[in-house]
CSV table of C-alpha atoms and ligand atoms in Angstrom, one decimal:
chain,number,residue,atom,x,y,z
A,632,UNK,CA,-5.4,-7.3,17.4
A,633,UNK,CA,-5.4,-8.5,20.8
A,634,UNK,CA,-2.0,-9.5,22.7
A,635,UNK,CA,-4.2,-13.4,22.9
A,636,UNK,CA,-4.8,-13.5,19.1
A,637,UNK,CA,-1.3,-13.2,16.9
A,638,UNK,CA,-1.7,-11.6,12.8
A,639,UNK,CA,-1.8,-14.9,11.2
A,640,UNK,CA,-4.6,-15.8,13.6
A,641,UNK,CA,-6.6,-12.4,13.1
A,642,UNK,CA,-6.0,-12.7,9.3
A,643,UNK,CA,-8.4,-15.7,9.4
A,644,UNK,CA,-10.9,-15.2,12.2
A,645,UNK,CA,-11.4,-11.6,13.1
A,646,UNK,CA,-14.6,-10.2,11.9
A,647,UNK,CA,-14.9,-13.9,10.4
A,648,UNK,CA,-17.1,-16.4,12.9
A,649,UNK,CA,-19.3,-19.0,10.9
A,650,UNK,CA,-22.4,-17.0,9.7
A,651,UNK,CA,-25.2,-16.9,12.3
A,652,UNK,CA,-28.3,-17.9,9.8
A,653,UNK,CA,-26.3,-21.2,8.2
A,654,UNK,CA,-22.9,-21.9,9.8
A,655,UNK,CA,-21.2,-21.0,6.5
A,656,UNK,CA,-17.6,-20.9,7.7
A,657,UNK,CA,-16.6,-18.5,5.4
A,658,UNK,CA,-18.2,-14.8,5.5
A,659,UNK,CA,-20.8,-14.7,2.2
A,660,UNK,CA,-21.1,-12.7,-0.1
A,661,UNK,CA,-24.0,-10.4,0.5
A,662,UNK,CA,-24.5,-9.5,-2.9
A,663,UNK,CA,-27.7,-6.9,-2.2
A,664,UNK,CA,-28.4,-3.5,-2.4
A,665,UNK,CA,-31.2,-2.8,0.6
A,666,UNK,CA,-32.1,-4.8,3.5
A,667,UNK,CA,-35.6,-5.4,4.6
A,668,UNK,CA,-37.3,-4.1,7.2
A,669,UNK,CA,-39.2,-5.5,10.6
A,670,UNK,CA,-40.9,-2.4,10.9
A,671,UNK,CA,-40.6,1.6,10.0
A,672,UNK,CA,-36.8,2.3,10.5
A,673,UNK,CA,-36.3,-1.2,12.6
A,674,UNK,CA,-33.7,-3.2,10.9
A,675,UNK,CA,-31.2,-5.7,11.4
A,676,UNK,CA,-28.1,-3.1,11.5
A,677,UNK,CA,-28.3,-2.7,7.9
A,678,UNK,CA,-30.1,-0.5,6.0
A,679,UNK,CA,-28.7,-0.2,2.0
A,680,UNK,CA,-25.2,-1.3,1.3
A,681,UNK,CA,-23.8,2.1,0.7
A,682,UNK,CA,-23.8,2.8,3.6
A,683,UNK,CA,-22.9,-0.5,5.1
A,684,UNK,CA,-22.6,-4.3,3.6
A,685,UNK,CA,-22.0,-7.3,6.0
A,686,UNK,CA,-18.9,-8.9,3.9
A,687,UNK,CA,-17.8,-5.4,3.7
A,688,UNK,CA,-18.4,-5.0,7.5
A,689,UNK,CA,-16.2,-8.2,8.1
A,690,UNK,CA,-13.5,-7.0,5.9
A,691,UNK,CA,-13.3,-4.0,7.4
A,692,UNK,CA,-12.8,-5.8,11.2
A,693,UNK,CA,-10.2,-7.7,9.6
A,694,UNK,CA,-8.5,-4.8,8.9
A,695,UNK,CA,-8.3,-2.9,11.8
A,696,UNK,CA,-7.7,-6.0,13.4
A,697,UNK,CA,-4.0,-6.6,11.2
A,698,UNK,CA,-3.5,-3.0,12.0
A,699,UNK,CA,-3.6,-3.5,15.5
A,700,UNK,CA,-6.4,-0.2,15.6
A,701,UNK,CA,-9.6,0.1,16.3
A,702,UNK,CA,-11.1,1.6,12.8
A,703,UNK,CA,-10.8,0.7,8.9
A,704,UNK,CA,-12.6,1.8,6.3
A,705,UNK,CA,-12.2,0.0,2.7
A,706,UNK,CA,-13.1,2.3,-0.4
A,707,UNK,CA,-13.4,1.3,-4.5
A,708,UNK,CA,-9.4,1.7,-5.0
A,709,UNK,CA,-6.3,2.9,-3.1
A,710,UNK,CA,-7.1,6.4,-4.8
A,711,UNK,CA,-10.3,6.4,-3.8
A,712,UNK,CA,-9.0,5.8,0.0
A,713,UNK,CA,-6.7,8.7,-0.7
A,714,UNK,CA,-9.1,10.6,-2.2
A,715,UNK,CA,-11.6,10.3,1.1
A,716,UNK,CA,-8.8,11.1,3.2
A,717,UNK,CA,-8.4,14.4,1.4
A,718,UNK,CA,-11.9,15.7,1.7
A,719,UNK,CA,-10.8,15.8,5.7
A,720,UNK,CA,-9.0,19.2,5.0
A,721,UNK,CA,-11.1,22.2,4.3
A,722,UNK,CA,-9.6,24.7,1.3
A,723,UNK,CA,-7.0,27.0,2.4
A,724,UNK,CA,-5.4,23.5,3.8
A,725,UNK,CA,-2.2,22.2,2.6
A,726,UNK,CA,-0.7,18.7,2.4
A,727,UNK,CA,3.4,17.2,2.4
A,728,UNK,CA,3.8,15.0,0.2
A,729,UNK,CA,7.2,13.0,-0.7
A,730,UNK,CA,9.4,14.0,-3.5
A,731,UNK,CA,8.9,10.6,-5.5
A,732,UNK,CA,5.3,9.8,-4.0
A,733,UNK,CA,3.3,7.5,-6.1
A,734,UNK,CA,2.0,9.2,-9.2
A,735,UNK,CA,-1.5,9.0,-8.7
A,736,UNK,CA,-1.4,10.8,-5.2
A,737,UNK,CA,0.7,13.7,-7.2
A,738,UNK,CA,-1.9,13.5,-9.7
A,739,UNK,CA,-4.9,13.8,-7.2
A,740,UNK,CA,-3.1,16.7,-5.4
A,741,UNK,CA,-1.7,18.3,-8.4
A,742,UNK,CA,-4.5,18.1,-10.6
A,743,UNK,CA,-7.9,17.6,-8.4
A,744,UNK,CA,-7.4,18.9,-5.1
A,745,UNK,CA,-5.8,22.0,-5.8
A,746,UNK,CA,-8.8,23.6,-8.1
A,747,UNK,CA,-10.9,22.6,-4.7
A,748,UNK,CA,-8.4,25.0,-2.7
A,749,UNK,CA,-6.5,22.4,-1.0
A,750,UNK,CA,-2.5,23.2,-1.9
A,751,UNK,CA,1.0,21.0,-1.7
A,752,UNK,CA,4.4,20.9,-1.2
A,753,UNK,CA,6.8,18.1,-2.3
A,754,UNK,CA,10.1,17.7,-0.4
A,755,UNK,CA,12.8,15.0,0.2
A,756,UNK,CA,11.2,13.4,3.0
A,757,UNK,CA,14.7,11.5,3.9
A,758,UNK,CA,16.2,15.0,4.9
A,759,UNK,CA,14.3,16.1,8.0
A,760,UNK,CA,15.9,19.7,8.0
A,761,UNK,CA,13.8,20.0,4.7
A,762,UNK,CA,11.0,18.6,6.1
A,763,UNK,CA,10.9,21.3,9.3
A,764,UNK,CA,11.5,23.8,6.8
A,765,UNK,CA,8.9,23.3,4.4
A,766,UNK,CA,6.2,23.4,7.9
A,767,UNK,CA,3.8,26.1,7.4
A,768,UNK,CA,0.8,26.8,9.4
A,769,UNK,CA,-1.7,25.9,6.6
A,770,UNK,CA,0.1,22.8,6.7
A,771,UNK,CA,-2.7,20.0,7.8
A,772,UNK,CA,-1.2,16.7,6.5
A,773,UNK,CA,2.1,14.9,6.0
A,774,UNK,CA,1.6,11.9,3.6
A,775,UNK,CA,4.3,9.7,3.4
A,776,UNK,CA,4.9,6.6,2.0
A,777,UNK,CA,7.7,4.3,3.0
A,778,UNK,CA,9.7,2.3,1.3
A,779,UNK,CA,8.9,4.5,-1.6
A,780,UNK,CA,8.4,3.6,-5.3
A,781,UNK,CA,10.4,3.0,-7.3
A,782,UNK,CA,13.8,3.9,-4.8
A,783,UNK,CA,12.8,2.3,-2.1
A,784,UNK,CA,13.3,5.0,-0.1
A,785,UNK,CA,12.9,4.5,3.6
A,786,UNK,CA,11.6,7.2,5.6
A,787,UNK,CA,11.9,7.8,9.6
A,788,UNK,CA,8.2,7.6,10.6
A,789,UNK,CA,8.7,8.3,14.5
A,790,UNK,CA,10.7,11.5,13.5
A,791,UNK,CA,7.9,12.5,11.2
A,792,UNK,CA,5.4,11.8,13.0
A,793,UNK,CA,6.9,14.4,15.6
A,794,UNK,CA,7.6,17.0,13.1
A,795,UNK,CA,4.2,16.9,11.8
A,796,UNK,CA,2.5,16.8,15.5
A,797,UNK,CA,4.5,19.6,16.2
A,798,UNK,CA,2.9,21.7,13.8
A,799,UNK,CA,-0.4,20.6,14.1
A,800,UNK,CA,-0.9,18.1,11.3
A,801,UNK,CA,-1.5,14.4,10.8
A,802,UNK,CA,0.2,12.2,9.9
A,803,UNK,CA,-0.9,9.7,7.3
A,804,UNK,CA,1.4,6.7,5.9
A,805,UNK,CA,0.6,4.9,2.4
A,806,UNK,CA,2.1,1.4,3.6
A,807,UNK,CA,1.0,-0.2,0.4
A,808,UNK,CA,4.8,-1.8,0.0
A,809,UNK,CA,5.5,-2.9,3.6
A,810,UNK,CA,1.7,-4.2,4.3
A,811,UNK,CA,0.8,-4.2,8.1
A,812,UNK,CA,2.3,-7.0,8.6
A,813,UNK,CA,5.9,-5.3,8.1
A,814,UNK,CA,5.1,-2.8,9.3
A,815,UNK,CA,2.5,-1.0,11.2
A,816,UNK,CA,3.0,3.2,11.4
A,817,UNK,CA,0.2,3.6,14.2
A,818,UNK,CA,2.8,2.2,16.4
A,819,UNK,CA,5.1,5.2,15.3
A,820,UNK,CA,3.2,7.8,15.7
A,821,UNK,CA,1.4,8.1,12.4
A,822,UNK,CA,-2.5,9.1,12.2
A,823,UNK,CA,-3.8,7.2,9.2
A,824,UNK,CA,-2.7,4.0,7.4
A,825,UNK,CA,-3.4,4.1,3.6
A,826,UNK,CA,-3.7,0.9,1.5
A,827,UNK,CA,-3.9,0.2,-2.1
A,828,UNK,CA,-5.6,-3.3,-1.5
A,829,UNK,CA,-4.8,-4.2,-4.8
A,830,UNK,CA,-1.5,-5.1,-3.9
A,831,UNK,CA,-0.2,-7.4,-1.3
A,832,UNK,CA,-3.2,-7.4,0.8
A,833,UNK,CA,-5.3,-8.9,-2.3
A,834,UNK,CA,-2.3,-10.7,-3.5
A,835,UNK,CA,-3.4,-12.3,-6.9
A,836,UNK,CA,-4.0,-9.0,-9.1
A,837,UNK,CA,-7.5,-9.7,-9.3
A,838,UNK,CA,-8.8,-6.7,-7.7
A,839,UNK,CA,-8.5,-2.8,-7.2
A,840,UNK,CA,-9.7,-1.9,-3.9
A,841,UNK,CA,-8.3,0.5,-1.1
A,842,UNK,CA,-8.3,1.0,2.5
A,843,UNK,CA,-7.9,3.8,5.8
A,844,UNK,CA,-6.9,2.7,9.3
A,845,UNK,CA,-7.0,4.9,12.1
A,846,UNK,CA,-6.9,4.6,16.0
A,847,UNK,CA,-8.5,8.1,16.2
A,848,UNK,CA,-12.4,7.7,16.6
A,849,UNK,CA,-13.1,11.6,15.5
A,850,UNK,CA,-11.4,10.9,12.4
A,851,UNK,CA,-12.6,7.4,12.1
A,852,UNK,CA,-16.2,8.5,12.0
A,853,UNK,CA,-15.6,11.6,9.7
A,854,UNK,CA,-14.0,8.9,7.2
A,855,UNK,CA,-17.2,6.8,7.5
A,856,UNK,CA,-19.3,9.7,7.2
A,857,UNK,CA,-17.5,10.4,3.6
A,858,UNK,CA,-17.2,7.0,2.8
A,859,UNK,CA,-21.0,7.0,3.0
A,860,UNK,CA,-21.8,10.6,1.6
A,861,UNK,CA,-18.7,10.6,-1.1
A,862,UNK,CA,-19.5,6.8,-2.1
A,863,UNK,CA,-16.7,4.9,-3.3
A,864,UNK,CA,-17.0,2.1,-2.0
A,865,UNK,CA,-16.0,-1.5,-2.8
A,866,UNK,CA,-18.5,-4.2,-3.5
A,867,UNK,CA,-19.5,-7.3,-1.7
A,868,UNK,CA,-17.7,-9.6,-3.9
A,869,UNK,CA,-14.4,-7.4,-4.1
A,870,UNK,CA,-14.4,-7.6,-0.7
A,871,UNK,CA,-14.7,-11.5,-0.4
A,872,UNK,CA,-11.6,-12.1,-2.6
A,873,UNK,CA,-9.8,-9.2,-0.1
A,874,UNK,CA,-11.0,-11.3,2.9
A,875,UNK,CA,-9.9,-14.2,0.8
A,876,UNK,CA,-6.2,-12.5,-0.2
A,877,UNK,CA,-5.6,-11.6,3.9
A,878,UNK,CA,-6.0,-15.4,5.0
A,879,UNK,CA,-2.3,-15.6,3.8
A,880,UNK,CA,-0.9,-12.3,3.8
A,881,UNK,CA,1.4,-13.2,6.6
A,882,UNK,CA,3.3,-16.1,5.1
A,883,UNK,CA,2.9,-14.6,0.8
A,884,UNK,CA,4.8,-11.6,2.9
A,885,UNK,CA,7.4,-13.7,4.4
A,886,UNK,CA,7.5,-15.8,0.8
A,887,UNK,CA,7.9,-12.7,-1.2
A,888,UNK,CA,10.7,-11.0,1.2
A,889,UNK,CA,12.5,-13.9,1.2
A,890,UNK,CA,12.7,-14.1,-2.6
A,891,UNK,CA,13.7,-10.4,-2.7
A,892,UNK,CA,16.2,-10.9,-0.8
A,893,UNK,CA,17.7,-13.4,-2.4
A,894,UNK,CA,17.6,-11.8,-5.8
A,895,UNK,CA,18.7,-8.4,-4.3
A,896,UNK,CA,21.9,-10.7,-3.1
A,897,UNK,CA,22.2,-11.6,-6.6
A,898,UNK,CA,21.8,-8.9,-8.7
A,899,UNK,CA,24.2,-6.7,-6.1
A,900,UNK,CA,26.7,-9.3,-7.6
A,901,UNK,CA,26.0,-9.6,-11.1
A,902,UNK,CA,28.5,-7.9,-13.5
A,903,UNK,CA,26.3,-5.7,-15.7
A,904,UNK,CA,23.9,-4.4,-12.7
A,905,UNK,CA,25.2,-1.0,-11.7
A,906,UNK,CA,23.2,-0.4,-8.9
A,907,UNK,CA,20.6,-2.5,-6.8
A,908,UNK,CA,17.9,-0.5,-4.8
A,909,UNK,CA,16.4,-3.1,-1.6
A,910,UNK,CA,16.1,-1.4,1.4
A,911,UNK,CA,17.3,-5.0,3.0
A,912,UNK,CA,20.8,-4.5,1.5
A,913,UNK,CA,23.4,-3.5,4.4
A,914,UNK,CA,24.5,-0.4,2.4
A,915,UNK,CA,21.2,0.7,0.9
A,916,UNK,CA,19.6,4.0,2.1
A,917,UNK,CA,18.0,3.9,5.0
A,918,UNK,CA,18.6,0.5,6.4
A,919,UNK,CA,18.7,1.1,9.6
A,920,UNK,CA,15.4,2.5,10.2
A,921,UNK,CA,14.0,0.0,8.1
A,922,UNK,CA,15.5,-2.6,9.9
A,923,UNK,CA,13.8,-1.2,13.0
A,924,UNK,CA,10.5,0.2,11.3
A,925,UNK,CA,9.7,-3.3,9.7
A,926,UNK,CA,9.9,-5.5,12.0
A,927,UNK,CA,6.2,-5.3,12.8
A,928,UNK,CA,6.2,-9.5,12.0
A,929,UNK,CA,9.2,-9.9,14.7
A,930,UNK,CA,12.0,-10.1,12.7
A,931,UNK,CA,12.9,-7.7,10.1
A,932,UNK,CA,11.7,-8.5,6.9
A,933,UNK,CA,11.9,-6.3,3.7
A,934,UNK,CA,9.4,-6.7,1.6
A,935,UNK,CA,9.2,-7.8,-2.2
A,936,UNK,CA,10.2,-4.8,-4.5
A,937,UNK,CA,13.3,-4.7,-5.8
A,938,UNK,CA,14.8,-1.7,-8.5
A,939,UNK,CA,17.7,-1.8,-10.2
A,940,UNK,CA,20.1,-0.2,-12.9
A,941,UNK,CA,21.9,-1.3,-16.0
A,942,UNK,CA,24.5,0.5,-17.9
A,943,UNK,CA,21.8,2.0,-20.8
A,944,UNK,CA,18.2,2.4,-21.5
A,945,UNK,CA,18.8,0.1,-24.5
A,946,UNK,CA,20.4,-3.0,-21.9
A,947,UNK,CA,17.3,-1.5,-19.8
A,948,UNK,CA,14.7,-1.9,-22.4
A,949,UNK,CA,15.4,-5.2,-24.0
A,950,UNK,CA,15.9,-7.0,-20.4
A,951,UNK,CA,12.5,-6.2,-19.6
A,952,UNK,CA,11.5,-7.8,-22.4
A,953,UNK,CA,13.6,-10.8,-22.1
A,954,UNK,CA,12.2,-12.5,-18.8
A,955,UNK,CA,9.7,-14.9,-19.1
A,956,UNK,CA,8.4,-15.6,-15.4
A,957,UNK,CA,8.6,-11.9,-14.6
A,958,UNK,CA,5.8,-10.7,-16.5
A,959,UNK,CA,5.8,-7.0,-18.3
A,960,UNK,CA,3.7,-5.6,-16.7
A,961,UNK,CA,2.2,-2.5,-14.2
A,962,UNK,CA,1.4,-2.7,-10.5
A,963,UNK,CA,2.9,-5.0,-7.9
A,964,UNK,CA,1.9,-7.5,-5.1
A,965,UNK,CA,0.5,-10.3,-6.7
A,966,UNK,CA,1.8,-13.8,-5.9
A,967,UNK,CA,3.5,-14.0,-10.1
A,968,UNK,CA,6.3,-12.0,-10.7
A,969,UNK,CA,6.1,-8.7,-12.6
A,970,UNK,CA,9.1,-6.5,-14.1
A,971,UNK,CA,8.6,-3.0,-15.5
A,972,UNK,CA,10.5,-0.1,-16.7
A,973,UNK,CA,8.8,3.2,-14.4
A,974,UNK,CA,10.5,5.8,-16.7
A,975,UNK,CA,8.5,4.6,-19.5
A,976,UNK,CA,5.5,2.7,-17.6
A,977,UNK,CA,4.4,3.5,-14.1
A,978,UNK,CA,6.5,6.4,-13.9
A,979,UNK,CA,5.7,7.9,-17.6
A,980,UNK,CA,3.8,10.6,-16.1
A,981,UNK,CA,6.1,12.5,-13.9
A,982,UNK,CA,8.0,13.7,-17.4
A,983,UNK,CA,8.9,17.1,-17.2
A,984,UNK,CA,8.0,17.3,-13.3
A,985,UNK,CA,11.2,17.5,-11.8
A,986,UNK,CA,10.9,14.5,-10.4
A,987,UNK,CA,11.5,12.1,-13.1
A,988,UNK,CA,13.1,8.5,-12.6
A,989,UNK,CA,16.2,7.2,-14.2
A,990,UNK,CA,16.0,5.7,-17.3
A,991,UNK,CA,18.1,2.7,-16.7
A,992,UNK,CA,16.2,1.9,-13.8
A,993,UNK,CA,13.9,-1.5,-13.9
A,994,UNK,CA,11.4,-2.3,-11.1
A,995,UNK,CA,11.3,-5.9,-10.3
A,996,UNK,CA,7.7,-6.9,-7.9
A,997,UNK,CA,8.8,-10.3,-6.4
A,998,UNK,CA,6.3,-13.2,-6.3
A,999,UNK,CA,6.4,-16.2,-4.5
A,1000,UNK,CA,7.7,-18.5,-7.3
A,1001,UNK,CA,10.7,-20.5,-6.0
A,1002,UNK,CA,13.9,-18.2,-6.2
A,1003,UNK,CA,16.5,-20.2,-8.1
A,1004,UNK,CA,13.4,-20.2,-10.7
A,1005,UNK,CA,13.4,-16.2,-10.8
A,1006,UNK,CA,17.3,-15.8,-10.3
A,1007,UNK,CA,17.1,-18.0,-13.8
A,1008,UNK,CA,15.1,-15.9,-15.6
A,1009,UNK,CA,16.9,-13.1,-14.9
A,1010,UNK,CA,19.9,-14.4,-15.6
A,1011,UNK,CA,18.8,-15.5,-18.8
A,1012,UNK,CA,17.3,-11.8,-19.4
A,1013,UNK,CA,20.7,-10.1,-18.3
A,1014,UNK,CA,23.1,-12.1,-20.3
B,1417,PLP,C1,-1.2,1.4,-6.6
B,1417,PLP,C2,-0.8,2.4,-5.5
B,1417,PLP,C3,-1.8,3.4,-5.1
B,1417,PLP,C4,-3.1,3.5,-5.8
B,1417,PLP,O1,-3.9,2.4,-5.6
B,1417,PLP,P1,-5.1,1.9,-6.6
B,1417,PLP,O2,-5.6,0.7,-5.9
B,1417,PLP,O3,-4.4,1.6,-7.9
B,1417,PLP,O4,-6.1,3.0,-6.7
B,1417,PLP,C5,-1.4,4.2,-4.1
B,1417,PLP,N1,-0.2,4.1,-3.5
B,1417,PLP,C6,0.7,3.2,-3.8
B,1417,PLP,C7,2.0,3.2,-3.1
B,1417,PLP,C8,0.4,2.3,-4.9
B,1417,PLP,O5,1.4,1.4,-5.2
């Protein structure tokens, strides 16, 4: 993003002028395979869209753009981002991942990169001590992921950024929750920003897609080598609706941190709720570096998840099933409301791990319905 052109402004124009053949203002969708040719290897800049689409190309501006970088590269799914970003380490290589990262990274490492030679460690990433001790000099990459799911757990990314530096590794952040428009970990020091676009950058849960950003051009072009060679990329029309979805991230973002907020507030005084998790709350975990780190938009604004606990799994259980705006239901960032229970949902997985969530806890995703609305429905649910 230039210091002329603000996020809002990128969102809808960079990578985005009217389209040189017909004025179209918005970007097509260049739903083809291969390109024809003037001549023997003479071609417009496209050659098979594998290896490179032109609503894909504009998408990928876009992004960079929002992340204030030079380079993004948008893959199938937020795994399949993750998953590229991987096949930069070489066996022998290991990788630092968060106690409570998100299940499908632990899967990917546990289960898929490990038989290819490339080990981890999980530690509490909140506790730098443990962090510097758990540095080894096979150690390649830190991935963190801040605020973390389900705890929203804030994480210092300046001070891990230096502690990974410091041992030779890269730092990568999977800012899936805050979105760049929160906050943007380039600016504190990180390597690589990961996306699942399927959440808030989409924003209507009607797409899986993923993304890298990077202001490093060696790694940059070793991610589009993969992306190419590896191949899982997103289509033309996935990457319209992402297009589409990033118009408004800026004020859904704004919309859906405002309405956390306000039912953080709430449930922090409601009599059965033992404990609220928002990383907005004065007393929560980590609220001062969050208050600093996500403030990419100007102000400090802290995004739209929301966890909390009741007394029992029973209470636990049966509230989740008694909202009726907050749908039941996986995943996160769309513009509806969703409520889940991780233990038994999202989370269902990480039995028998060691790194299991509480049982009472429920995870709300915060849309952009009007708040008294959503305050309602929970009420109703809680009572
Ligand atoms: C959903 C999610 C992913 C995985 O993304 P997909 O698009 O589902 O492949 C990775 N990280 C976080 C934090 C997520 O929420």
């Amino acid at each position: 993003m230039t210091d002329a052109m603000r996020f809002e402004t990128a969102a809808i124009h960079v990578g985005q002028e009217p389209d040189a053949s017909t004025g179209a203002a918005v970007v097509p969708i260049y739903q083809t395979s291969t390109y024809v040719q003037q001549a023997v290897a003479k071609h417009k800049g496209f050659e098979y869209s594998r290896t490179d689409n032109p609503t894909r190309r504009a998408l990928e501006t876009c992004l960079a753009a929002l992340e204030g970088t030079e380079h993004a590269v948008a893959f199938g799914s937020g795994m399949a981002a993750i998953a590229t970003l991987a096949m930069t380490l070489n066996s022998g290589q290991t990788v630092l991942l968060p106690d409570d990262v998100y299940g499908g990274t632990y899967r990917l490492f546990a289960k898929v990169m490990g038989d290819l030679g490339i080990g981890f460690t999980t530690v509490d990433m909140t506790n730098l001590d443990a962090v510097r001790a758990a540095v080894t000099d096979e150690l390649a990459l830190v991935l963190a992921e801040t605020p973390t799911n389900p705890l929203l757990k804030v994480l210092d990314l300046s001070a891990l950024a230096e502690i990974a530096h410091g041992a030779g590794a890269l730092l990568a952040v999977d800012n899936t929750f805050a979105t760049p428009y929160l906050q943007r970990p380039l600016g504190h020091g990180a390597d690589v920003s990961i996306y699942s676009a399927t959440k808030y950058l989409g924003g209507h849960s009607d797409l899986v897609m993923g993304s890298l950003a990077t202001g490093d051009a060696q790694l940059a072009k070793r991610l589009k080598f993969l992306q190419n060679s590896v191949g899982a990329i997103p289509g033309p029309f996935d990457s319209w609706l992402l297009l589409r979805g990033l118009k408004t991230l800026a004020i859904r973002m704004q919309a859906h941190s405002a309405g956390a907020a306000r039912v953080a507030e709430w449930l922090a005084a409601h009599p059965v709720v033992t404990k609220v998790y928002y990383p907005g709350l004065s007393d929560a975990q980590g609220h001062e570096v969050a208050t600093r780190q996500m403030a990419a938009s100007g102000a400090a604004l802290y995004g739209g998840m929301v966890s909390f606990e009741l007394e029992s799994e029973e209470a636990t259980l049966a509230a989740c099933e008694r909202t009726k705006l907050f749908f039941l239901g996986e995943s996160l960032g769309g513009v509806e409301s969703l409520i889940e229970h991780p233990a038994r949902m999202t989370h269902a997985s990480l039995a028998g791990s060691g790194m299991e969530v509480p049982d009472t806890l429920i995870r709300l995703s915060v849309g952009i319905e009007h708040p008294d609305d959503l305050i309602a429905d929970l009420g109703h649910a809680l009572s």
